[in-house]
Amino acid sequence: MNSEALIYSLLTFCNKRALAFLGTAARRGMACRKPLSPLCREDGISGPTKPLPKFADVVVIGGGSLGCQTLYHLCKLGMTNVVLLERDRLTTGTTWHTAGLLWQLRPSDTELELLAHTRNVISSELEEETGLETGWIQNGGLFIASNKQRLDEYKRLMSLGKAYGIESYVLSPAETKDLYPLMNVKDLYGTLYVPKDGTMDPAGTCTILSRAATARGATVIENCPVTGIQVKVDDLGVKRVKEVQTAYGTIQTPCVVNCAGVWATKLGKMAGVSVPLITMHHAYIVTERTKGIQNMPNVRDHDASVYLRLQGDTLSVGGYEHNPIFWDDVSDKFAFSLFDLDWDVFMQHIDGAVNRVPALEQTGIKSTVCGPESFTADHKPLMGEAPEVRGFFLGCGFNSAGMMLGGGCGKELAHWIIHGRPEKDMYGYDIRRFHHSLTNNNRWIRERSHESYTKNYSVVFPFDETFGQPQHEERPLPPGSGCVFQERHGWERPGWFNRDGHAPVLDYDYYGAYDVPKNTDYKYREILGKEYTFDFPPHHDVICDECLTCRNAVAVFDMSYFGKFYLTGPDAKKAADWLFTADVNKAPGEDPCDSDLTVSRLEPSPAHLPLTPESNGEAYYLAIGGGVAQHNWSHIQAVLQDQGFRCTLIDHTEDMGMISSIQGHKSRVLKQTTVHSCTHTLSNFSSVRAMRLSFVGEMGWELHIPKESCQPVYHAVMAAGAKYDICNAGYRAIDSLSIEKGKGELPMFGLETIFRNSVPVGLMRSEFGFAIDKTVGYGYICNPDGGVVSPDFVRSGEFALERMGVTYKATAHLKSPFDPEDKRVKGIYG
């Protein structure tokens, strides 16, 4: 019996019905899914399938896609004393019933690389290594566009894919009909065809992965639930993993990998680790045999929120709805089990599928599959070492993409465990991207996870924003400023300033689901709706004014969401020398080392002030971009622990504001005026720290202020700057100003492929530069021959950029065309 037939044998089938019959009574009459009996060892004795070792270098918990892939890649990197523990049988949780789709194109360069590795492992590597077939079927993928914006999105994916050699084609409706004769193309704008997409067999793949790992020395133990994880506190007060406990014995280990899927949160609690994910019902149905469907590509109709997966001569039909069912009470006894399918929730996918393939209206349903899946606040996985406990790694929260991303993520996680960091840029997946105050904030996790689930098939626009309430609100700026806020991992920050007044973010309304009243007359939603374009947004001129005012006069930037840390203690100097590549041992008050993290040395002070904590030795002040603050905090703490430095890292992020208030060529005189004003505004002027810094390529100053003083200082700055035409400016302006410091007159938003002499050599990051009135892009390029990328290599090439399938000539610069000598940031104007 093949694995596909095995899966079907585990299901309780419903009666054969045509999709056309789907009335309310029939929908609710589907068979109930009952948990199967626990599996036992082959010798008939319940309990672990193998004896537990006393010690392991790594214990992977969870025998699904990520657990098996991580185990396999740990062994591929040379580890042998590794153990995988599965509470029941491999794939018993969510992997066994997953659709097994693999699409090569996603709107992220890192994800393209991860998907490519998964495809390589499944389609060739495992079979070459073991001689066993994984069940890989390369039948292609077809993305459906019902409007121009959707097709533009697909054209962006096509251009991105060229940098990685991914073959894809934009097809007309007629060409789509030739490829897929059963498809209704009357409402199509076009499609994107990717011939080398395909599907895999989840159960068969995991079985072969485990066999390949055991052949390299790993131990796979099934029927062995974990009951506890013991953590020890070392001599420096650092929590570290000590052992994994089961009802059948313990395994001493310094490293645990949480690949437990929907059970990952419970497993995390055993070690005192917060795992910010929630579980939802996720479903698909399998049709009866459909004549003419054989060998057709898999289909993603994002606008109808439905996918169609080829399964022999049948189709699996599923998607993402606006009202998914939460599974709040995750059961430990749920194994090879399914939920009843709620047809009131699922029916929208049937409507979309029948519209796309009309023959399905007269096709019966063979089975329904509704199982648990884990989802996260930003629809990205949770990976890396947990900040709370050293040696506790996460490999969970894969948002129903665990099979697709498993190979790439398993490889990166294995490298992370062995070498302390992944090979690729995995920041978007790193658990440390979330501030520690969010990882156990159930309301925020639930709201954001729901929104991410609901918008999973939405067009990915360059300036998309969430409707969820930020958990950390900035308030130096008064409501009358007209600020349109952005949200980054729970932190609020100014995006740009609306001329029509204040647009507050309201409580999340779940898009009207669950009987929650939908927000009406919602100005913030209306503004964001106008952002949904691949052209210049309608407020392009507003951001232009903010940028040019900064260039020609002076602008205020509220950057209070930055992380603000103090490094103090006897070994603070040693730690700073170890941590930072630039020289931070300048005299107090001199210009600090600056990049995305700025470090300034403080004078020793016995006074315990917010801006100058008590210190008898060296002390340093660190200001860090808010989006990476938790990541930086965790990294610095880990270095202090690993090197044994006697110093303390203190977090004052919530206590302080940061107004990068004086940016522009008039900043020098405004700074002097503001200092005079602030001495009369604040009772203690020593509580304002002025730092000579700029993120925008202009002479400027940052003011670091206790939270309670932010409003008075802001008003003082604005009053002093009125005669210099000062304006508020946001992060959209910062993005433009910082990259300006390349050319093209089209709107480009990044991930455009860079060609040199007609050969793809890299990807671009883009913004519009208002001072030069051009689109500015920068990117890393490679030499396709493997040689050095030298200045001569750049000068001698003919460069072009591809945007949405169209190629444009480009000029490569070794220095910025705007202020190439960096004079303005030094205060040299004219």
PDB file of C-alpha atoms in Angstrom, residues 56-235:
ATOM      1  CA  ALA A  56      22.732  13.031  23.769  1.00  0.00           C
ATOM      2  CA  ASP A  57      24.394  16.054  22.239  1.00  0.00           C
ATOM      3  CA  VAL A  58      21.019  17.189  20.857  1.00  0.00           C
ATOM      4  CA  VAL A  59      17.461  15.991  21.511  1.00  0.00           C
ATOM      5  CA  VAL A  60      14.930  16.895  18.827  1.00  0.00           C
ATOM      6  CA  ILE A  61      11.327  16.721  20.059  1.00  0.00           C
ATOM      7  CA  GLY A  62       8.667  16.125  17.423  1.00  0.00           C
ATOM      8  CA  GLY A  63       8.661  13.718  14.491  1.00  0.00           C
ATOM      9  CA  GLY A  64       7.052  15.904  11.846  1.00  0.00           C
ATOM     10  CA  SER A  65       8.611  17.639   8.868  1.00  0.00           C
ATOM     11  CA  LEU A  66      10.836  20.015  10.844  1.00  0.00           C
ATOM     12  CA  GLY A  67      11.919  17.435  13.394  1.00  0.00           C
ATOM     13  CA  CYS A  68      12.957  14.924  10.743  1.00  0.00           C
ATOM     14  CA  GLN A  69      14.626  17.547   8.543  1.00  0.00           C
ATOM     15  CA  THR A  70      16.569  19.007  11.469  1.00  0.00           C
ATOM     16  CA  LEU A  71      17.718  15.571  12.595  1.00  0.00           C
ATOM     17  CA  TYR A  72      18.809  14.698   9.055  1.00  0.00           C
ATOM     18  CA  HIS A  73      20.773  17.915   8.603  1.00  0.00           C
ATOM     19  CA  LEU A  74      22.435  17.655  12.015  1.00  0.00           C
ATOM     20  CA  CYS A  75      23.750  14.292  10.892  1.00  0.00           C
ATOM     21  CA  LYS A  76      24.758  15.668   7.499  1.00  0.00           C
ATOM     22  CA  LEU A  77      26.873  18.247   9.364  1.00  0.00           C
ATOM     23  CA  GLY A  78      28.669  15.489  11.269  1.00  0.00           C
ATOM     24  CA  MET A  79      26.727  14.988  14.507  1.00  0.00           C
ATOM     25  CA  THR A  80      25.967  11.387  15.457  1.00  0.00           C
ATOM     26  CA  ASN A  81      24.877  11.379  19.102  1.00  0.00           C
ATOM     27  CA  VAL A  82      21.496  12.964  18.360  1.00  0.00           C
ATOM     28  CA  VAL A  83      18.049  11.698  19.358  1.00  0.00           C
ATOM     29  CA  LEU A  84      14.570  12.381  18.026  1.00  0.00           C
ATOM     30  CA  LEU A  85      11.682  11.790  20.444  1.00  0.00           C
ATOM     31  CA  GLU A  86       8.154  11.416  19.078  1.00  0.00           C
ATOM     32  CA  ARG A  87       5.234  11.082  21.488  1.00  0.00           C
ATOM     33  CA  ASP A  88       3.372   8.729  19.092  1.00  0.00           C
ATOM     34  CA  ARG A  89       4.503   7.894  15.558  1.00  0.00           C
ATOM     35  CA  LEU A  90       6.343  10.026  13.007  1.00  0.00           C
ATOM     36  CA  THR A  91       4.055  12.621  11.369  1.00  0.00           C
ATOM     37  CA  THR A  92       1.271  11.893  13.890  1.00  0.00           C
ATOM     38  CA  GLY A  93       0.515  15.557  14.638  1.00  0.00           C
ATOM     39  CA  THR A  94      -0.074  17.767  11.594  1.00  0.00           C
ATOM     40  CA  THR A  95       2.450  16.548   9.025  1.00  0.00           C
ATOM     41  CA  TRP A  96       0.529  13.385   8.088  1.00  0.00           C
ATOM     42  CA  HIS A  97      -2.469  15.284   6.737  1.00  0.00           C
ATOM     43  CA  THR A  98      -0.708  18.261   5.121  1.00  0.00           C
ATOM     44  CA  ALA A  99      -1.278  18.911   1.427  1.00  0.00           C
ATOM     45  CA  GLY A 100       2.435  18.571   0.599  1.00  0.00           C
ATOM     46  CA  LEU A 101       2.604  21.408  -1.940  1.00  0.00           C
ATOM     47  CA  LEU A 102       5.854  23.091  -2.918  1.00  0.00           C
ATOM     48  CA  TRP A 103       5.817  26.446  -4.695  1.00  0.00           C
ATOM     49  CA  GLN A 104       9.217  27.864  -5.645  1.00  0.00           C
ATOM     50  CA  LEU A 105       8.268  31.551  -5.799  1.00  0.00           C
ATOM     51  CA  ARG A 106       7.524  33.668  -2.728  1.00  0.00           C
ATOM     52  CA  PRO A 107       8.109  37.419  -2.156  1.00  0.00           C
ATOM     53  CA  SER A 108      11.349  36.935  -0.206  1.00  0.00           C
ATOM     54  CA  ASP A 109      14.848  36.170  -1.436  1.00  0.00           C
ATOM     55  CA  THR A 110      15.669  34.156   1.693  1.00  0.00           C
ATOM     56  CA  GLU A 111      12.522  32.050   1.325  1.00  0.00           C
ATOM     57  CA  LEU A 112      13.375  31.307  -2.309  1.00  0.00           C
ATOM     58  CA  GLU A 113      16.689  29.876  -1.132  1.00  0.00           C
ATOM     59  CA  LEU A 114      15.014  27.837   1.618  1.00  0.00           C
ATOM     60  CA  LEU A 115      12.432  26.439  -0.798  1.00  0.00           C
ATOM     61  CA  ALA A 116      15.142  25.593  -3.318  1.00  0.00           C
ATOM     62  CA  HIS A 117      16.985  23.526  -0.731  1.00  0.00           C
ATOM     63  CA  THR A 118      13.821  21.684   0.271  1.00  0.00           C
ATOM     64  CA  ARG A 119      13.120  20.885  -3.364  1.00  0.00           C
ATOM     65  CA  ASN A 120      16.664  19.616  -3.862  1.00  0.00           C
ATOM     66  CA  VAL A 121      16.472  17.370  -0.775  1.00  0.00           C
ATOM     67  CA  ILE A 122      13.083  15.932  -1.737  1.00  0.00           C
ATOM     68  CA  SER A 123      13.538  15.617  -5.499  1.00  0.00           C
ATOM     69  CA  SER A 124      17.080  14.264  -5.676  1.00  0.00           C
ATOM     70  CA  GLU A 125      19.328  14.268  -2.590  1.00  0.00           C
ATOM     71  CA  LEU A 126      17.410  11.757  -0.471  1.00  0.00           C
ATOM     72  CA  GLU A 127      16.861   9.347  -3.330  1.00  0.00           C
ATOM     73  CA  GLU A 128      20.538   9.476  -4.298  1.00  0.00           C
ATOM     74  CA  GLU A 129      21.548   8.837  -0.686  1.00  0.00           C
ATOM     75  CA  THR A 130      19.067   6.101   0.218  1.00  0.00           C
ATOM     76  CA  GLY A 131      17.847   4.683  -3.076  1.00  0.00           C
ATOM     77  CA  LEU A 132      14.260   5.298  -1.890  1.00  0.00           C
ATOM     78  CA  GLU A 133      11.672   7.458  -3.633  1.00  0.00           C
ATOM     79  CA  THR A 134      10.177  10.330  -1.625  1.00  0.00           C
ATOM     80  CA  GLY A 135       7.028  10.633  -3.711  1.00  0.00           C
ATOM     81  CA  TRP A 136       8.087  13.892  -5.393  1.00  0.00           C
ATOM     82  CA  ILE A 137       5.822  14.770  -8.342  1.00  0.00           C
ATOM     83  CA  GLN A 138       6.831  17.667 -10.586  1.00  0.00           C
ATOM     84  CA  ASN A 139       3.552  18.681 -12.150  1.00  0.00           C
ATOM     85  CA  GLY A 140       4.078  22.443 -12.081  1.00  0.00           C
ATOM     86  CA  GLY A 141       2.285  25.338 -10.442  1.00  0.00           C
ATOM     87  CA  LEU A 142      -0.153  27.878 -11.831  1.00  0.00           C
ATOM     88  CA  PHE A 143      -0.894  31.204 -10.098  1.00  0.00           C
ATOM     89  CA  ILE A 144      -4.211  32.800 -11.076  1.00  0.00           C
ATOM     90  CA  ALA A 145      -4.587  36.585 -11.512  1.00  0.00           C
ATOM     91  CA  SER A 146      -8.084  38.036 -11.770  1.00  0.00           C
ATOM     92  CA  ASN A 147      -6.914  41.669 -11.865  1.00  0.00           C
ATOM     93  CA  LYS A 148      -3.944  43.785 -12.924  1.00  0.00           C
ATOM     94  CA  GLN A 149      -2.520  44.248  -9.427  1.00  0.00           C
ATOM     95  CA  ARG A 150      -2.396  40.511  -8.865  1.00  0.00           C
ATOM     96  CA  LEU A 151      -0.652  39.944 -12.181  1.00  0.00           C
ATOM     97  CA  ASP A 152       1.814  42.725 -11.326  1.00  0.00           C
ATOM     98  CA  GLU A 153       2.595  40.868  -8.108  1.00  0.00           C
ATOM     99  CA  TYR A 154       3.239  37.685 -10.077  1.00  0.00           C
ATOM    100  CA  LYS A 155       5.440  39.539 -12.533  1.00  0.00           C
ATOM    101  CA  ARG A 156       7.511  40.743  -9.574  1.00  0.00           C
ATOM    102  CA  LEU A 157       7.857  37.115  -8.453  1.00  0.00           C
ATOM    103  CA  MET A 158       8.899  36.097 -11.968  1.00  0.00           C
ATOM    104  CA  SER A 159      11.604  38.786 -12.039  1.00  0.00           C
ATOM    105  CA  LEU A 160      12.811  37.816  -8.565  1.00  0.00           C
ATOM    106  CA  GLY A 161      12.981  34.169  -9.574  1.00  0.00           C
ATOM    107  CA  LYS A 162      15.341  34.928 -12.462  1.00  0.00           C
ATOM    108  CA  ALA A 163      18.059  35.816  -9.961  1.00  0.00           C
ATOM    109  CA  TYR A 164      17.825  32.222  -8.716  1.00  0.00           C
ATOM    110  CA  GLY A 165      17.323  30.477 -12.036  1.00  0.00           C
ATOM    111  CA  ILE A 166      13.662  29.649 -11.388  1.00  0.00           C
ATOM    112  CA  GLU A 167      11.826  29.082 -14.644  1.00  0.00           C
ATOM    113  CA  SER A 168       8.442  30.824 -14.903  1.00  0.00           C
ATOM    114  CA  TYR A 169       6.189  32.305 -17.583  1.00  0.00           C
ATOM    115  CA  VAL A 170       3.328  34.790 -17.664  1.00  0.00           C
ATOM    116  CA  LEU A 171       0.458  33.279 -19.675  1.00  0.00           C
ATOM    117  CA  SER A 172      -2.547  34.902 -21.293  1.00  0.00           C
ATOM    118  CA  PRO A 173      -6.026  33.510 -20.552  1.00  0.00           C
ATOM    119  CA  ALA A 174      -5.960  31.654 -23.869  1.00  0.00           C
ATOM    120  CA  GLU A 175      -2.553  30.131 -23.145  1.00  0.00           C
ATOM    121  CA  THR A 176      -3.795  29.166 -19.692  1.00  0.00           C
ATOM    122  CA  LYS A 177      -6.777  27.388 -21.260  1.00  0.00           C
ATOM    123  CA  ASP A 178      -4.444  25.423 -23.549  1.00  0.00           C
ATOM    124  CA  LEU A 179      -2.390  24.349 -20.525  1.00  0.00           C
ATOM    125  CA  TYR A 180      -5.386  23.588 -18.274  1.00  0.00           C
ATOM    126  CA  PRO A 181      -8.443  22.784 -20.473  1.00  0.00           C
ATOM    127  CA  LEU A 182     -10.821  22.324 -17.514  1.00  0.00           C
ATOM    128  CA  MET A 183     -10.207  25.857 -16.230  1.00  0.00           C
ATOM    129  CA  ASN A 184     -12.646  28.728 -16.522  1.00  0.00           C
ATOM    130  CA  VAL A 185     -10.564  31.625 -17.894  1.00  0.00           C
ATOM    131  CA  LYS A 186     -13.366  34.106 -18.650  1.00  0.00           C
ATOM    132  CA  ASP A 187     -12.581  36.200 -15.556  1.00  0.00           C
ATOM    133  CA  LEU A 188      -8.785  35.905 -15.762  1.00  0.00           C
ATOM    134  CA  TYR A 189      -6.334  38.743 -16.285  1.00  0.00           C
ATOM    135  CA  GLY A 190      -3.463  36.298 -16.745  1.00  0.00           C
ATOM    136  CA  THR A 191      -1.511  33.596 -14.920  1.00  0.00           C
ATOM    137  CA  LEU A 192       2.016  32.751 -13.847  1.00  0.00           C
ATOM    138  CA  TYR A 193       3.200  29.242 -14.709  1.00  0.00           C
ATOM    139  CA  VAL A 194       6.120  27.640 -12.849  1.00  0.00           C
ATOM    140  CA  PRO A 195       6.837  24.279 -14.528  1.00  0.00           C
ATOM    141  CA  LYS A 196       9.075  22.830 -11.802  1.00  0.00           C
ATOM    142  CA  ASP A 197       6.750  23.281  -8.835  1.00  0.00           C
ATOM    143  CA  GLY A 198       5.289  20.088  -7.456  1.00  0.00           C
ATOM    144  CA  THR A 199       4.066  18.004  -4.545  1.00  0.00           C
ATOM    145  CA  MET A 200       5.623  15.617  -2.062  1.00  0.00           C
ATOM    146  CA  ASP A 201       4.426  12.765   0.104  1.00  0.00           C
ATOM    147  CA  PRO A 202       4.735  13.962   3.730  1.00  0.00           C
ATOM    148  CA  ALA A 203       4.694  10.563   5.429  1.00  0.00           C
ATOM    149  CA  GLY A 204       7.063   8.956   2.938  1.00  0.00           C
ATOM    150  CA  THR A 205       9.462  11.902   3.052  1.00  0.00           C
ATOM    151  CA  CYS A 206       9.706  11.883   6.860  1.00  0.00           C
ATOM    152  CA  THR A 207      10.226   8.136   6.929  1.00  0.00           C
ATOM    153  CA  ILE A 208      13.133   8.380   4.491  1.00  0.00           C
ATOM    154  CA  LEU A 209      14.624  11.343   6.341  1.00  0.00           C
ATOM    155  CA  SER A 210      14.604   9.361   9.581  1.00  0.00           C
ATOM    156  CA  ARG A 211      16.184   6.345   7.876  1.00  0.00           C
ATOM    157  CA  ALA A 212      18.915   8.494   6.352  1.00  0.00           C
ATOM    158  CA  ALA A 213      19.596  10.066   9.755  1.00  0.00           C
ATOM    159  CA  THR A 214      19.741   6.732  11.599  1.00  0.00           C
ATOM    160  CA  ALA A 215      22.134   5.426   8.975  1.00  0.00           C
ATOM    161  CA  ARG A 216      24.433   8.283   9.994  1.00  0.00           C
ATOM    162  CA  GLY A 217      24.173   7.439  13.707  1.00  0.00           C
ATOM    163  CA  ALA A 218      21.010   9.201  14.918  1.00  0.00           C
ATOM    164  CA  THR A 219      18.436   7.500  17.152  1.00  0.00           C
ATOM    165  CA  VAL A 220      14.705   7.841  16.453  1.00  0.00           C
ATOM    166  CA  ILE A 221      12.444   6.854  19.362  1.00  0.00           C
ATOM    167  CA  GLU A 222       8.666   6.767  18.897  1.00  0.00           C
ATOM    168  CA  ASN A 223       5.897   6.268  21.500  1.00  0.00           C
ATOM    169  CA  CYS A 224       7.860   8.366  23.996  1.00  0.00           C
ATOM    170  CA  PRO A 225       6.094  11.551  25.144  1.00  0.00           C
ATOM    171  CA  VAL A 226       8.206  14.188  26.874  1.00  0.00           C
ATOM    172  CA  THR A 227       6.956  14.970  30.393  1.00  0.00           C
ATOM    173  CA  GLY A 228       9.435  17.650  31.417  1.00  0.00           C
ATOM    174  CA  ILE A 229      12.565  19.597  30.562  1.00  0.00           C
ATOM    175  CA  GLN A 230      14.911  20.293  33.433  1.00  0.00           C
ATOM    176  CA  VAL A 231      16.817  23.555  33.389  1.00  0.00           C
ATOM    177  CA  LYS A 232      19.859  24.325  35.528  1.00  0.00           C
ATOM    178  CA  VAL A 233      21.274  27.682  36.594  1.00  0.00           C
ATOM    179  CA  ASP A 234      25.040  27.917  36.177  1.00  0.00           C
ATOM    180  CA  ASP A 235      27.536  29.818  38.313  1.00  0.00           C
TER     181      ASP A 235
END
